[in-house]
PDB file of C-alpha atoms in Angstrom:
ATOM      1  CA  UNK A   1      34.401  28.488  48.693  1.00  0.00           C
ATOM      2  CA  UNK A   2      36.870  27.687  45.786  1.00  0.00           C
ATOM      3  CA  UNK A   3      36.636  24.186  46.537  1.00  0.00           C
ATOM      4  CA  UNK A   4      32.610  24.199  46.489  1.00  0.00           C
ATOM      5  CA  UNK A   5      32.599  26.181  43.016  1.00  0.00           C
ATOM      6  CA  UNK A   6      35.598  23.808  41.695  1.00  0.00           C
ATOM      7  CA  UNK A   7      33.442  20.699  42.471  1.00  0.00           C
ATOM      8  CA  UNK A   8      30.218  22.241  41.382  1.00  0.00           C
ATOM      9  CA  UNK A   9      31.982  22.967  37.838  1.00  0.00           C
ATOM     10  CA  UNK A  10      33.159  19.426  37.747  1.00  0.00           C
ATOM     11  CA  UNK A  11      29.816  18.168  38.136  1.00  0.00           C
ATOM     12  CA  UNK A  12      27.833  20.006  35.786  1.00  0.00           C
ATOM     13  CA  UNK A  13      30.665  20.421  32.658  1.00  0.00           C
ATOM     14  CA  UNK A  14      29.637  16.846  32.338  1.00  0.00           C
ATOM     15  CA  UNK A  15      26.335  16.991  31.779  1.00  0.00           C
ATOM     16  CA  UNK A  16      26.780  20.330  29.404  1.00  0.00           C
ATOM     17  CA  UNK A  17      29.330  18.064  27.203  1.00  0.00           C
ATOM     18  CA  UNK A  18      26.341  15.277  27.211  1.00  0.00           C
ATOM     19  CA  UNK A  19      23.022  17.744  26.158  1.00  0.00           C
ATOM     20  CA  UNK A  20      25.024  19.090  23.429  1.00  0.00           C
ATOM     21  CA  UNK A  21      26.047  16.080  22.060  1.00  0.00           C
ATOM     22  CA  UNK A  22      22.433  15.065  22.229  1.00  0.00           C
ATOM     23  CA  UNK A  23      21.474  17.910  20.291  1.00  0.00           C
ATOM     24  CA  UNK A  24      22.483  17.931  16.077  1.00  0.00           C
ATOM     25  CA  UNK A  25      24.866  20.458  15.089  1.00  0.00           C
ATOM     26  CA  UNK A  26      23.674  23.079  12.480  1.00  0.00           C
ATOM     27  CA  UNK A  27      24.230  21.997   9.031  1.00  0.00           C
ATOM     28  CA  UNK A  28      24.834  17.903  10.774  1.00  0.00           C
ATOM     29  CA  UNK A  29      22.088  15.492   9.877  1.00  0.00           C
ATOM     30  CA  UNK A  30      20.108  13.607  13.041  1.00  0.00           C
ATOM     31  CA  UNK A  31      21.099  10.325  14.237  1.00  0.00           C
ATOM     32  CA  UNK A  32      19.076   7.316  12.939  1.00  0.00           C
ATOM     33  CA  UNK A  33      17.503   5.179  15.549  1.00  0.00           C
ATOM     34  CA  UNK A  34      15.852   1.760  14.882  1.00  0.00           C
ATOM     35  CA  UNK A  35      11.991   1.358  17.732  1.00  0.00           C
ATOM     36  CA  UNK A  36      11.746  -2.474  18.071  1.00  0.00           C
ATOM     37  CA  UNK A  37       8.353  -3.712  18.172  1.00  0.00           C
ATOM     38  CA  UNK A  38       8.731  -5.554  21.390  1.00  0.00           C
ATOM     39  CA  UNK A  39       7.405  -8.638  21.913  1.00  0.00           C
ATOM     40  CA  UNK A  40       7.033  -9.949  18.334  1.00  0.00           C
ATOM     41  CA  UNK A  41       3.628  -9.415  16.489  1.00  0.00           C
ATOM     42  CA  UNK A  42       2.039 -13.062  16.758  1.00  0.00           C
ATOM     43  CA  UNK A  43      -1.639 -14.015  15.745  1.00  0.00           C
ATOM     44  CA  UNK A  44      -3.598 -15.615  12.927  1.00  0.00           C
ATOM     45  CA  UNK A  45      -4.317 -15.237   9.283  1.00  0.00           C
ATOM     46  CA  UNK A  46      -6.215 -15.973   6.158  1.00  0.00           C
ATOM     47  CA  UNK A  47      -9.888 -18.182   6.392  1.00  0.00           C
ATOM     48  CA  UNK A  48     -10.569 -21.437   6.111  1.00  0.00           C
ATOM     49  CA  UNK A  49     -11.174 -24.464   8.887  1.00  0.00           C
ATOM     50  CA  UNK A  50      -7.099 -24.620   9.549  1.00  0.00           C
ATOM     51  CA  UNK A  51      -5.603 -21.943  11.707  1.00  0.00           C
ATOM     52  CA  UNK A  52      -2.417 -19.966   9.991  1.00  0.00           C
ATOM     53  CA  UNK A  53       0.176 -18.281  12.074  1.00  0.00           C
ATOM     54  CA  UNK A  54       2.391 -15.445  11.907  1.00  0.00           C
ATOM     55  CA  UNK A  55       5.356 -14.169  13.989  1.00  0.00           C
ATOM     56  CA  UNK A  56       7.194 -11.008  12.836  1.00  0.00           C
ATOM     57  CA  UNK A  57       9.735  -9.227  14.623  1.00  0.00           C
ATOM     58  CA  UNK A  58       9.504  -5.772  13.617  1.00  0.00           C
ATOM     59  CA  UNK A  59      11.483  -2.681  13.690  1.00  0.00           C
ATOM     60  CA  UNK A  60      10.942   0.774  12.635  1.00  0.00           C
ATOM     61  CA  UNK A  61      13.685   3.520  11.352  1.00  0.00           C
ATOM     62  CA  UNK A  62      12.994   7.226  12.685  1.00  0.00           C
ATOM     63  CA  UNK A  63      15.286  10.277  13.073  1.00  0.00           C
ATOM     64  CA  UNK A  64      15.960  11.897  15.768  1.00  0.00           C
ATOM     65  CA  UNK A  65      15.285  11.404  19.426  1.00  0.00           C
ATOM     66  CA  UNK A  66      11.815  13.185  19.318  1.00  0.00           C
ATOM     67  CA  UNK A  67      10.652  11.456  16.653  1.00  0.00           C
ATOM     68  CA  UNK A  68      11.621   8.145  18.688  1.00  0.00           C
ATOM     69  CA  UNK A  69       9.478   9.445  21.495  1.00  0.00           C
ATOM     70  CA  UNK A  70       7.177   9.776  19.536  1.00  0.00           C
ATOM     71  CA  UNK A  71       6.642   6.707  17.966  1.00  0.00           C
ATOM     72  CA  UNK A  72       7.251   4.839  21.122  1.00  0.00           C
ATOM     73  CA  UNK A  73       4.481   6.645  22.763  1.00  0.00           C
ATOM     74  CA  UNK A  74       1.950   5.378  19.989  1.00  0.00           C
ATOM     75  CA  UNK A  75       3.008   1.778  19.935  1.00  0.00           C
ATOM     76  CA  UNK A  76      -0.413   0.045  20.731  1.00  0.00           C
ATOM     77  CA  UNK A  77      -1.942   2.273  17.914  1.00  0.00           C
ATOM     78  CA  UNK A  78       0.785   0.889  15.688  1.00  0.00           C
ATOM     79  CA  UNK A  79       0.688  -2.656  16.832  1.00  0.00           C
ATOM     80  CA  UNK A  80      -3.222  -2.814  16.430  1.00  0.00           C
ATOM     81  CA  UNK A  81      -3.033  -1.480  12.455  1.00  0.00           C
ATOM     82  CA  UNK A  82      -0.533  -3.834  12.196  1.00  0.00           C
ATOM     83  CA  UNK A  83      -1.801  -6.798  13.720  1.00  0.00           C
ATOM     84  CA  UNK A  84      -5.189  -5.883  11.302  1.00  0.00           C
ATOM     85  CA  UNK A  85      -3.393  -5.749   8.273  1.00  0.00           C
ATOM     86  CA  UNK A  86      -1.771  -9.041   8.498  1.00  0.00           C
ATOM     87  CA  UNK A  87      -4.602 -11.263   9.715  1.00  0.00           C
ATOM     88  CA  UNK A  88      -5.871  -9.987   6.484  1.00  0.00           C
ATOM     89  CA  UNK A  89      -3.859 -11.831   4.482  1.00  0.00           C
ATOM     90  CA  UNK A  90      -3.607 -14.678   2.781  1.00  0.00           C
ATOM     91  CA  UNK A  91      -1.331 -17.545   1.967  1.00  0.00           C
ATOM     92  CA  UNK A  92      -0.574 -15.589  -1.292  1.00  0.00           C
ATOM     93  CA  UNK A  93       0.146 -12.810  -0.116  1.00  0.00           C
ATOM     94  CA  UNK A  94       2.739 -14.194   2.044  1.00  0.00           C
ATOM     95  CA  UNK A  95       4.803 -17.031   0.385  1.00  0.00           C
ATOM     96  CA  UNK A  96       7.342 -15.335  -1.689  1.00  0.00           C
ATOM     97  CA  UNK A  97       9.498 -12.874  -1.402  1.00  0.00           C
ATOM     98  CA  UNK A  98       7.884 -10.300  -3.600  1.00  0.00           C
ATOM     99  CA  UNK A  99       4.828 -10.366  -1.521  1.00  0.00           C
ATOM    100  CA  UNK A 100       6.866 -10.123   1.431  1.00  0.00           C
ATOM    101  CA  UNK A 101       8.126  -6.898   0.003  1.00  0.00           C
ATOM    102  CA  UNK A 102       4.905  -5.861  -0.706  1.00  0.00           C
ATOM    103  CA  UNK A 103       3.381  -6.285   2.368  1.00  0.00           C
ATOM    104  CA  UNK A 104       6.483  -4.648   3.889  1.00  0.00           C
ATOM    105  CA  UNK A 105       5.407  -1.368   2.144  1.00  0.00           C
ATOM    106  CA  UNK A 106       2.061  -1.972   2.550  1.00  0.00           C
ATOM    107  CA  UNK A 107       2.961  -1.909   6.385  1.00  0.00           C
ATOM    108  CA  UNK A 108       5.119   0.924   6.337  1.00  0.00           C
ATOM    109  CA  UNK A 109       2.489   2.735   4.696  1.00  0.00           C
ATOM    110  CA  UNK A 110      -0.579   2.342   7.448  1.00  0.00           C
ATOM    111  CA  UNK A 111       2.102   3.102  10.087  1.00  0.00           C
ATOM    112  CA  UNK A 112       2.501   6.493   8.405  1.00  0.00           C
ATOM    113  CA  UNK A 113      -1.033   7.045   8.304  1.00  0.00           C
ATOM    114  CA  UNK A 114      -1.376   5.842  11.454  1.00  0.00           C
ATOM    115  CA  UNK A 115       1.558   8.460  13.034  1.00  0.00           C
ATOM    116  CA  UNK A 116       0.170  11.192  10.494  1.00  0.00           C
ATOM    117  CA  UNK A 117      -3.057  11.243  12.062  1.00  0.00           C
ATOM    118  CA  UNK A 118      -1.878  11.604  15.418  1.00  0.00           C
ATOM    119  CA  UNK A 119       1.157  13.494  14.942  1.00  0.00           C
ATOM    120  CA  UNK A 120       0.822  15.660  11.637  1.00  0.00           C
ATOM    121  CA  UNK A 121       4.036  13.796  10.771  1.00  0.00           C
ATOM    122  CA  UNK A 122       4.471  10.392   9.237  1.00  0.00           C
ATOM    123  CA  UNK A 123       7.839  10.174  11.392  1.00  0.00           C
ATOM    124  CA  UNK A 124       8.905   6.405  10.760  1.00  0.00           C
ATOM    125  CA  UNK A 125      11.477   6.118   7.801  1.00  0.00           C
ATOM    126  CA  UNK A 126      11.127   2.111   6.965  1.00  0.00           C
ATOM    127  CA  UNK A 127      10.010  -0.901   8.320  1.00  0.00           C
ATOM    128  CA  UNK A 128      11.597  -3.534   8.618  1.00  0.00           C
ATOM    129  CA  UNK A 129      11.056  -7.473   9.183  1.00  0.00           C
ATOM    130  CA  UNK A 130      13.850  -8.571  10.956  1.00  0.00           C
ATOM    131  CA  UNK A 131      11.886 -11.912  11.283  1.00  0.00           C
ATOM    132  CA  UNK A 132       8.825 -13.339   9.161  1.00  0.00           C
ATOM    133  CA  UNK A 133       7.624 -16.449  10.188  1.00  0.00           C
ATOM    134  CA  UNK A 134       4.550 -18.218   8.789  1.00  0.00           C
ATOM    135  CA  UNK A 135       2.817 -21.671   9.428  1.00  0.00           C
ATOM    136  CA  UNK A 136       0.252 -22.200   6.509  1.00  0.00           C
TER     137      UNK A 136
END
């Protein structure tokens, strides 16, 4: 009977150690996670007779592990507002690095919105482009 508690014990200390690790300590600030938009957002922009391509790799900064849910569970909302914003642009709008930066906030922005309405919360932190590619 000793034996069965001792091994019992040494199975679920473990997993104690791990959920309270998990959860932030009173008066500790929650741990910053980074949701990759995964695969990269690729499509089309601007008008005109040419075809203009995009490909941005795109990550988003939340905090907390429920926030991260979160955000992963509305993805396609988020992917669709952003896919929308940027085949509204135009070649402008995306050559230097200004209105890269603009964009970027611009971005950041809708996917607040976008959480907001569906959460009450706008939950993502920053956005950023690890990768902005575009073929005028």
């Amino acid at each position: 009977m000793k034996r069965l508690t001792a091994m019992l014990l040494a199975l679920i200390l473990p997993l104690l150690a791990v959920a309270s690790e998990e959860e932030p300590k009173e008066g500790e600030t929650p741990k910053v996670a980074y949701v990759d938009l995964v695969p990269s957002l690729v499509g089309n922009y601007g008008s005109g007779p040419r075809l203009k391509y995009y490909k941005a790799d795109i990550s988003l900064r939340v905090t907390g592990p429920e926030a991260q849910e979160k955000v992963t569970r509305h993805e396609p909302l988020i992917r669709n507002q952003l896919v929308m914003l940027f085949s509204q642009q135009a070649d402008e709008t995306l050559s230097s690095s200004d209105s890269k930066e603009t964009l970027r906030q611009e971005a950041l922005k809708q996917v607040q919105q976008v959480l907001h309405s569906e959460e009450g919360l706008p939950l993502v932190d920053d956005l950023l482009f690890n990768n902005l590619i575009i073929q005028p």
